[in-house]
Structure formats: C-alpha cells, structure tokens
Amino acid sequence: MATSFLASLFFTLWALLISPAISLTCSSQKFTKNQVYSNCLDLPSLASYLHFTYDPSNTTLSVAFISTPSKPGGWISWAINPNATGMAGSQALVAYKNSTTGVAVVHTFDISSYSSIVPKDLSFEVPDKTAETRSDGSLAIFATIKVPANLAAKGTINQVWQVGPGVGEGGMLERHDFAAANLRSKGTLDLKNGQSSTNSGGDTTIKKKNIHGILNTVSWGILFPLGAMIARYIRSFESADPAWFYLHVFCQISAYAIGVAGWGTGLKLGSESSGITYSGHRYIGIALFVLATVQVFLKFVYMQYLS
Ligand code: HEM
Ligand SMILES: *[C@@H]1O[C@H](CO)[C@@H](O)[C@H](O)[C@H]1NC(C)=O
Ligand SMILES: *[C@@H]1O[C@H](CO)[C@@H](O)[C@H](O)[C@H]1NC(C)=O
Ligand SMILES: *[C@@H]1O[C@H](CO)[C@@H](O)[C@H](O)[C@H]1NC(C)=O
C-alpha cells in the first residue's frame, strides 16, 4: 500500500520534472544571419529566450532576446534594471512590427515608474540595435550594450522582460497583462558565469543537460516503474517465484543508482546555471530524491524483519 502510494507520488513528481529537463529550446534556435552567442537561457516565464555573449575586457554585452507578442501586432521587451528589480526603473529595449511598413523595429524606453514609459535614450550606451520577425511569429531583438562600470564590477545585472498586445499610432505601448507569468518575468543575469562557460564551450552545458535528462528518465521514468510493476503484477504468477523478486530488486537498485547520478548532474547544473534558478524544479528534484532514499531505506529495514 505504502509502496503504491509512493510509486504514484513519484510518477506525479516525475511528470513535473520531465518537461524542463527535455526542453532545450534556446540551444536549438538559429538566427538568419548565423549570429553565435556563448550562452543561452530559456527564461522561466512568457516563453522567452535570451542568448548572450559578454566581453569583460570592454564590458560589452551582446544579446539576442526572442519572444512572442501576446497578440499579433504586439510588442516584446527586454530590459536592464540598473538600480532595482522589476519593471520600475528599467532601461528597456522594445520591438514590434510597424503596422504600415511591416518591418520590425526596436526602440528604447526609459521606464522610470509603472506609469511613466517614455521613448528615450537609455542611461547606458547601446551602440547597435536591430529587430527581426521570425518564421514562427516570434520577434527577436539584437543589441550591443556597453555595461556601465558599476554593474560590470558587480558581475550580475537585473533583467526584466515582457510581452504586450499592441502598439498605438505614435508608438505608444499598450499595457501588458498582469497574469502571474507577466509579473514573474524578472531575474538576475550572471555575466561572469556566462563568461566562464564560454571557455568550456556553450555546448558542454547542453551535453550535461542531456545526460541529466537521460539518467533521470531511465531511473524515474523506466526502471522504478518497471520494478514496481514487476512486484505488483508478475509476483502473482506462481511460476515467476522467486525470479520476480530478483528482477524487482535489480530494477530498484539500478534505478536508485542511476537516479543518484542524475541527481548529482542536476545539482551540478544548478550550481553552474548562468543567472536563472529554477527553484520549483530544484525543490521537486530534491524532494523526490529524499523520498526515494527513505523508501530504499525502509525496504532494507523491512527485509531485516522478514529474515
Ligand atoms: C504601456 C506600458 C506599460 C504599463 C502601463 C505597465 C504597467 C505595469 C504595472 C501597473 C505593473 C504592476 C502590476 C502589478 O503589480 O499587479 C507592471 C508590472 C510589470 N511590468 Fe509593466 N507596464 C508597461 C510596460 C512594460 C514593459 C515595456 C516592460 C518590459 C521590461 C514591463 C515589465 C513588467 C514586469 C516584469 C512586471 C512585473 C514585475 C514588477 O511588478 O515590477 N512592463 N507593469
Ligand atoms: C569589445 O571587444 C571585442 C573583442 O575583444 C570586440 O569584438 C568588440 O567589438 C569590442 N566592443 C566594443 C564596443 O568596443
Ligand atoms: C542608478 O544609480 C546610479 C548611481 O546611484 C545613477 O547614476 C543612475 O542614474 C541610476 N540609473 C537609473 C536608470 O536610475
Ligand atoms: C511606422 O512607420 C511609418 C513610416 O516610416 C511611421 O510614420 C510610423 O510612425 C511608424 N509607426 C510606428 C508605430 O512606429
């Protein structure tokens, strides 16, 4: 009884974990001019992606931000908030498709408060900025930013992103939704970690993510359920005795061992992640692991009793 409860709990938690583990969206995104960036992040809300390269020698940050307006004809925005977190105080790059010309344009906005969003040059240099429409209906903002010395010294910047439904006649932005995803679209961007993962190649993180995903899928997705099913169903055939037990133990022990490896790569990935913490995923992963450990431990105690 306890086992099947734990098994179904595992299934639920596993389903919650699997989606981010196998979605490697930003790493498969290509650009029309074949621009290459050292790092990419699947931002945690609004289906948005940030590709970036940071050069500490001249504190130059090149970014490509990809997102989809909440309605066709709407806007996307990526911003740095130099002195605070959240929208107020942000220095924003905003892109939209000009409805008359059909060409994607990017403008800069100074967001000094929730009610003051004015087209204006930013508080730092933006030597280069362009926008483009992508074949799937998303937009991309490309920009080169000279990171101010005080932010460069800190090594992390506060980033904010957003999508909106439309743009008025004079280029006035229509306000975005206030759904949970729209209020969560902020975080820190770790310039230095971004830099260090350049040296080992942007691909190593992807490779580790794949290993993490595969190990956990084999462990939680295949071996644990298989072991549980063997105990539950095969055991009822008399001819399968005692083979079912050895099979079951084999499955559970290898599942646990592979799970430990998957968990380890996950923790390593978390510590290396450049700027974004997927806390939900992290806590679920840790909880799942603790539960599995308790279960394995209880089994040993139980087997002591039997013998
Ligand atoms: C017409 C333009 C805009 C208006 C009227 C507007 C208004 C607001 C308001 C009133 C809130 C607070 C909502 C709440 O707490 O319930 C908010 C939140 C937010 N806005 Fe905007 N906004 C606009 C444009 C932008 C742009 C261009 C960005 C892009 C950087 C942005 C990013 C955010 C983010 C990330 C939040 C959630 C975090 C926070 O509360 O600071 N907004 N917006
Ligand atoms: C910063 O340095 C990199 C390479 O060292 C160079 O490609 C880039 O053009 C420089 N950017 C600026 C704004 O000086
Ligand atoms: C942020 O703070 C610095 C130093 O206090 C100030 O010079 C700068 O103007 C501020 N930036 C914005 C956008 O308010
Ligand atoms: C779109 O482009 C036209 C022609 O260049 C310009 O007059 C108009 O202001 C632009 N509209 C917006 C919303 O930027």
Coordinates of C-alpha atoms and ligand atoms in Angstrom, one line a residue:
M1 CA 0.0 0.0 0.0
A2 CA 2.7 2.4 1.1
T3 CA 4.7 1.3 -1.9
S4 CA 2.0 2.1 -4.4
F5 CA 1.3 5.4 -2.8
L6 CA 5.0 6.3 -3.1
A7 CA 5.0 5.0 -6.7
S8 CA 2.2 7.2 -7.7
L9 CA 3.7 10.2 -5.9
F10 CA 6.9 9.5 -7.9
F11 CA 5.0 9.5 -11.2
T12 CA 3.4 12.8 -10.4
L13 CA 6.7 14.5 -9.4
W14 CA 8.5 12.9 -12.3
A15 CA 5.9 14.3 -14.8
L16 CA 6.5 17.8 -13.3
L17 CA 10.3 17.4 -13.7
I18 CA 10.5 15.9 -17.1
S19 CA 9.3 18.9 -19.1
P20 CA 12.1 21.4 -18.3
A21 CA 14.6 18.6 -18.4
I22 CA 13.9 17.7 -22.0
S23 CA 13.1 21.2 -23.4
L24 CA 16.3 22.5 -24.8
T25 CA 14.6 25.2 -26.8
C26 CA 17.1 28.1 -26.8
S27 CA 20.0 25.8 -27.8
S28 CA 18.2 24.8 -30.9
Q29 CA 17.3 28.3 -32.0
K30 CA 19.1 29.6 -35.1
F31 CA 19.4 33.1 -36.4
T32 CA 19.0 34.2 -40.0
K33 CA 22.5 35.9 -40.1
N34 CA 24.0 33.0 -38.2
Q35 CA 24.9 35.1 -35.2
V36 CA 26.5 33.0 -32.5
Y37 CA 26.4 33.6 -28.8
S38 CA 28.3 31.9 -26.0
N39 CA 25.3 31.4 -23.7
C40 CA 21.6 30.9 -23.9
L41 CA 18.8 30.8 -21.3
D42 CA 15.3 29.5 -21.5
L43 CA 13.8 32.3 -19.4
P44 CA 11.4 31.0 -16.8
S45 CA 8.2 32.7 -18.0
L46 CA 6.5 34.1 -21.1
A47 CA 8.2 31.6 -23.5
S48 CA 11.1 33.9 -23.8
Y49 CA 14.8 33.2 -24.6
L50 CA 18.0 35.2 -24.1
H51 CA 21.2 34.5 -26.0
F52 CA 24.2 36.5 -24.8
T53 CA 27.9 37.0 -25.0
Y54 CA 29.8 39.1 -22.5
D55 CA 33.3 40.5 -23.1
P56 CA 34.6 41.7 -19.7
S57 CA 37.7 43.4 -21.3
N58 CA 35.5 46.2 -22.6
T59 CA 32.3 45.3 -20.6
T60 CA 30.4 44.8 -23.9
L61 CA 27.3 42.6 -23.7
S62 CA 25.7 41.3 -27.0
V63 CA 22.2 39.9 -26.6
A64 CA 19.5 38.4 -28.7
F65 CA 16.1 38.3 -27.0
I66 CA 13.4 36.1 -28.5
S67 CA 9.7 36.2 -27.5
T68 CA 6.3 36.4 -29.0
P69 CA 3.9 39.3 -28.5
S70 CA 0.7 38.4 -26.6
K71 CA -1.3 39.4 -29.7
P72 CA -0.2 39.7 -33.3
G73 CA 0.9 43.3 -33.8
G74 CA 2.0 43.5 -30.2
W75 CA 5.4 44.2 -28.6
I76 CA 8.2 42.3 -26.9
S77 CA 10.7 43.9 -24.5
W78 CA 13.9 43.0 -22.7
A79 CA 15.3 45.4 -20.2
I80 CA 18.1 46.0 -17.7
N81 CA 17.1 47.5 -14.4
P82 CA 20.3 49.2 -13.1
N83 CA 19.2 50.0 -9.6
A84 CA 16.3 47.8 -8.7
T85 CA 14.4 44.7 -9.6
G86 CA 11.1 44.6 -11.5
M87 CA 9.7 47.0 -14.1
A88 CA 10.0 50.4 -12.4
G89 CA 13.5 51.9 -13.1
S90 CA 14.1 49.6 -16.2
Q91 CA 16.0 50.7 -19.2
A92 CA 14.1 48.8 -21.9
L93 CA 14.6 47.7 -25.5
V94 CA 11.2 47.2 -27.1
A95 CA 10.5 45.6 -30.5
Y96 CA 7.3 45.5 -32.6
K97 CA 6.3 45.2 -36.2
N98 CA 5.4 48.6 -37.7
S99 CA 1.9 48.0 -39.0
T100 CA 2.3 50.3 -42.0
T101 CA 5.7 49.1 -43.2
G102 CA 5.6 45.6 -41.9
V103 CA 9.2 45.9 -40.7
A104 CA 10.3 45.0 -37.2
V105 CA 11.8 48.0 -35.3
V106 CA 13.4 48.4 -31.9
H107 CA 13.1 51.4 -29.7
T108 CA 14.5 52.3 -26.3
F109 CA 12.2 53.3 -23.4
D110 CA 13.0 54.8 -20.0
I111 CA 10.6 53.2 -17.5
S112 CA 11.0 55.4 -14.5
S113 CA 7.8 54.2 -12.9
Y114 CA 4.8 52.0 -13.6
S115 CA 3.0 55.0 -15.2
S116 CA 5.9 56.6 -17.0
I117 CA 7.1 54.7 -20.0
V118 CA 8.7 57.2 -22.4
P119 CA 10.7 56.6 -25.6
K120 CA 14.2 57.8 -24.7
D121 CA 17.8 57.0 -25.0
L122 CA 19.0 54.7 -22.2
S123 CA 21.2 55.5 -19.3
F124 CA 24.0 53.4 -20.9
E125 CA 25.3 53.2 -24.5
V126 CA 23.6 50.9 -27.0
P127 CA 25.9 51.1 -30.0
D128 CA 23.8 48.7 -32.0
K129 CA 20.2 47.5 -32.0
T130 CA 18.0 45.8 -34.6
A131 CA 14.9 43.6 -34.6
E132 CA 13.6 41.0 -36.9
T133 CA 10.5 38.8 -37.3
R134 CA 10.9 35.1 -37.2
S135 CA 9.1 32.5 -39.2
D136 CA 7.2 31.2 -36.2
G137 CA 5.6 34.6 -35.4
S138 CA 8.1 35.5 -32.7
L139 CA 10.3 38.6 -32.7
A140 CA 14.0 39.0 -32.0
I141 CA 15.8 41.9 -30.5
F142 CA 19.6 42.1 -31.2
A143 CA 21.5 44.6 -29.2
T144 CA 25.0 45.5 -28.2
I145 CA 25.2 47.1 -24.8
K146 CA 28.1 48.9 -23.0
V147 CA 27.6 47.7 -19.4
P148 CA 28.2 50.6 -17.0
A149 CA 31.3 50.2 -14.8
N150 CA 29.4 49.8 -11.5
L151 CA 27.2 47.0 -12.9
A152 CA 30.2 45.3 -14.7
A153 CA 32.0 45.3 -11.3
K154 CA 29.1 43.5 -9.6
G155 CA 29.1 40.9 -12.4
T156 CA 25.3 40.4 -12.2
I157 CA 22.6 42.6 -13.7
N158 CA 18.9 42.7 -13.0
Q159 CA 17.0 41.7 -16.1
V160 CA 13.3 42.1 -16.9
W161 CA 11.3 41.0 -19.9
Q162 CA 7.7 41.4 -21.0
V163 CA 5.2 41.0 -23.9
G164 CA 2.3 43.2 -24.9
P165 CA -0.7 43.2 -27.1
G166 CA -0.3 46.2 -29.3
V167 CA 1.2 49.5 -30.2
G168 CA -0.7 52.7 -30.7
E169 CA -0.4 55.3 -33.5
G170 CA 2.6 57.3 -32.2
G171 CA 4.5 54.2 -31.0
M172 CA 2.8 54.2 -27.5
L173 CA 2.9 50.8 -26.0
E174 CA -0.4 49.1 -25.0
R175 CA -0.1 47.8 -21.4
H176 CA 0.7 44.1 -20.9
D177 CA -1.4 41.6 -19.0
F178 CA -0.9 41.3 -15.2
A179 CA -1.2 37.5 -15.1
A180 CA 1.3 35.6 -13.0
A181 CA 3.6 34.9 -15.9
N182 CA 3.8 38.7 -16.7
L183 CA 4.6 39.5 -13.1
R184 CA 7.3 36.8 -12.7
S185 CA 9.3 37.9 -15.8
K186 CA 12.3 39.2 -14.0
G187 CA 15.6 37.8 -12.6
T188 CA 19.3 38.3 -12.4
L189 CA 21.7 37.7 -15.3
D190 CA 25.1 36.4 -14.2
L191 CA 27.6 38.0 -16.7
K192 CA 30.7 36.3 -15.1
N193 CA 29.3 32.7 -15.2
G194 CA 28.2 33.4 -18.7
Q195 CA 31.7 34.2 -19.5
S196 CA 33.3 31.2 -17.8
S197 CA 31.1 28.8 -19.6
T198 CA 32.3 30.3 -22.9
N199 CA 35.7 28.8 -22.3
S200 CA 34.5 25.3 -21.9
G201 CA 32.1 25.9 -24.8
G202 CA 28.4 26.7 -24.7
D203 CA 27.8 23.1 -25.7
T204 CA 29.0 21.4 -22.5
T205 CA 26.1 22.7 -20.6
I206 CA 23.7 21.3 -23.2
K207 CA 25.6 17.9 -23.1
K208 CA 25.2 17.9 -19.2
K209 CA 21.5 18.8 -19.5
N210 CA 21.1 15.9 -21.9
I211 CA 22.9 13.5 -19.5
H212 CA 20.8 14.8 -16.6
G213 CA 17.6 14.3 -18.6
I214 CA 18.6 10.8 -19.8
L215 CA 19.8 9.5 -16.5
N216 CA 16.7 10.7 -14.7
T217 CA 14.4 9.4 -17.4
V218 CA 15.9 5.9 -17.3
S219 CA 15.8 5.9 -13.5
W220 CA 12.5 7.5 -12.6
G221 CA 10.8 7.0 -15.9
I222 CA 11.7 3.4 -16.8
L223 CA 13.4 1.4 -14.1
F224 CA 11.5 2.5 -11.0
P225 CA 8.0 2.0 -12.5
L226 CA 9.2 -1.3 -14.1
G227 CA 10.4 -2.6 -10.8
A228 CA 7.2 -1.5 -9.1
M229 CA 5.1 -3.3 -11.8
I230 CA 7.2 -6.4 -11.5
A231 CA 6.5 -6.5 -7.8
R232 CA 2.8 -5.8 -8.3
Y233 CA 1.8 -7.9 -11.3
I234 CA 4.5 -10.6 -12.1
R235 CA 4.6 -11.7 -8.5
S236 CA 1.1 -13.1 -8.7
F237 CA 2.2 -15.8 -11.1
E238 CA 3.5 -18.7 -9.0
S239 CA 6.0 -19.8 -11.7
A240 CA 7.6 -16.4 -11.5
D241 CA 8.7 -17.0 -7.9
P242 CA 11.4 -16.1 -6.8
A243 CA 12.6 -14.6 -10.1
W244 CA 10.3 -11.6 -9.8
F245 CA 11.9 -10.7 -6.6
Y246 CA 15.4 -10.6 -8.0
L247 CA 14.2 -8.7 -11.0
H248 CA 12.4 -6.3 -8.8
V249 CA 15.4 -5.7 -6.5
F250 CA 17.7 -5.4 -9.6
C251 CA 15.4 -2.7 -11.1
Q252 CA 15.1 -0.7 -7.9
I253 CA 18.8 -0.8 -7.1
S254 CA 19.9 0.2 -10.5
A255 CA 17.1 2.8 -10.7
Y256 CA 18.3 4.3 -7.4
A257 CA 22.0 4.2 -8.5
I258 CA 21.2 5.9 -11.8
G259 CA 18.9 8.3 -10.0
V260 CA 21.8 9.3 -7.7
A261 CA 23.9 10.1 -10.8
G262 CA 21.0 12.0 -12.4
W263 CA 20.5 14.0 -9.2
G264 CA 24.2 14.8 -9.0
T265 CA 24.3 16.1 -12.6
G266 CA 21.2 18.2 -11.8
L267 CA 22.8 19.8 -8.7
K268 CA 26.0 20.5 -10.7
L269 CA 23.9 22.1 -13.5
G270 CA 22.0 24.2 -10.9
S271 CA 25.3 25.5 -9.5
E272 CA 26.5 26.4 -12.9
S273 CA 23.3 27.9 -14.3
S274 CA 24.1 31.4 -15.5
G275 CA 21.8 33.6 -13.7
I276 CA 18.5 31.7 -13.6
T277 CA 17.4 29.5 -10.8
Y278 CA 14.6 27.1 -11.5
S279 CA 13.6 26.8 -7.8
G280 CA 10.5 24.8 -8.3
H281 CA 12.3 22.2 -10.4
R282 CA 15.2 22.2 -7.9
Y283 CA 13.0 21.6 -4.8
I284 CA 10.9 18.9 -6.5
G285 CA 14.1 17.2 -7.6
I286 CA 15.5 17.3 -4.0
A287 CA 12.2 16.1 -2.5
L288 CA 11.9 13.2 -5.0
F289 CA 15.4 12.1 -4.1
V290 CA 14.8 12.3 -0.4
L291 CA 11.6 10.2 -0.8
A292 CA 13.4 7.6 -2.9
T293 CA 16.2 7.4 -0.3
V294 CA 13.6 6.9 2.5
Q295 CA 11.9 4.2 0.5
V296 CA 15.0 2.3 -0.2
F297 CA 16.0 2.6 3.5
L298 CA 12.5 1.4 4.7
K299 CA 12.8 -1.6 2.4
F300 CA 16.1 -2.7 4.0
V301 CA 14.5 -2.4 7.4
Y302 CA 11.5 -4.4 6.2
M303 CA 13.7 -7.1 4.8
Q304 CA 15.6 -7.4 8.1
Y305 CA 12.3 -8.2 9.7
L306 CA 11.4 -10.9 7.2
S307 CA 14.6 -12.8 7.6
Ligands
HEM1 C1 2.3 50.5 -21.6 C2 3.3 50.1 -20.9 C3 3.2 49.5 -19.5 C4 2.4 49.7 -18.5 C5 1.2 50.6 -18.4 C6 2.8 48.8 -17.4 C7 2.2 48.7 -16.2 C8 2.6 47.8 -15.2 C9 2.1 47.7 -13.9 C10 1.0 48.6 -13.3 C11 2.7 46.7 -13.2 C12 2.4 46.2 -11.8 C13 1.3 45.2 -11.9 C14 1.1 44.5 -10.5 O1 2.0 44.5 -9.7 O2 0.0 44.0 -10.4 C15 3.6 46.1 -14.1 C16 4.4 45.0 -13.9 C17 5.5 44.6 -14.7 N1 5.9 45.2 -15.9 FE1 4.9 46.6 -16.8 N2 3.9 48.1 -17.8 C18 4.2 48.5 -19.1 C19 5.3 48.2 -19.9 C20 6.3 47.3 -19.5 C21 7.5 47.0 -20.3 C22 7.9 47.6 -21.6 C23 8.2 46.0 -19.6 C24 9.5 45.4 -20.1 C25 10.5 45.4 -19.5 C26 7.4 45.7 -18.4 C27 7.7 44.7 -17.5 C28 7.0 44.5 -16.3 C29 7.3 43.4 -15.4 C30 8.5 42.4 -15.5 C31 6.4 43.5 -14.3 C32 6.3 42.6 -13.1 C33 7.3 42.9 -12.1 C34 7.0 44.2 -11.4 O3 5.9 44.4 -10.8 O4 7.9 45.1 -11.4 N3 6.3 46.5 -18.4 N4 3.6 46.8 -15.3
LIG2 C1 34.9 44.6 -27.3 O1 35.9 43.6 -27.6 C2 35.5 42.6 -28.6 C3 36.6 41.6 -28.7 O2 37.7 41.8 -27.8 C4 35.3 43.3 -29.9 O3 34.9 42.3 -30.8 C5 34.2 44.3 -29.7 O4 34.0 45.0 -30.9 C6 34.5 45.3 -28.6 N1 33.4 46.1 -28.4 C7 33.4 47.5 -28.2 C8 32.1 48.2 -28.1 O5 34.5 48.0 -28.2
LIG3 C1 21.3 54.2 -10.9 O1 22.1 54.7 -9.9 C2 23.3 55.4 -10.3 C3 24.1 55.7 -9.1 O2 23.3 55.9 -8.0 C4 22.8 56.7 -11.1 O3 23.9 57.4 -11.5 C5 22.0 56.2 -12.3 O4 21.5 57.4 -12.9 C6 20.8 55.4 -11.8 N1 20.2 54.9 -13.0 C7 18.9 55.0 -13.3 C8 18.4 54.5 -14.6 O5 18.1 55.5 -12.5
LIG4 C1 5.6 53.1 -38.9 O1 6.4 53.6 -40.0 C2 5.9 54.8 -40.5 C3 6.6 55.1 -41.8 O2 8.0 55.1 -41.5 C4 5.9 55.9 -39.5 O3 5.4 57.1 -40.0 C5 5.1 55.5 -38.3 O4 5.2 56.4 -37.2 C6 5.6 54.1 -37.8 N1 4.7 53.6 -36.7 C7 5.1 53.2 -35.5 C8 4.0 52.8 -34.6 O5 6.2 53.2 -35.2

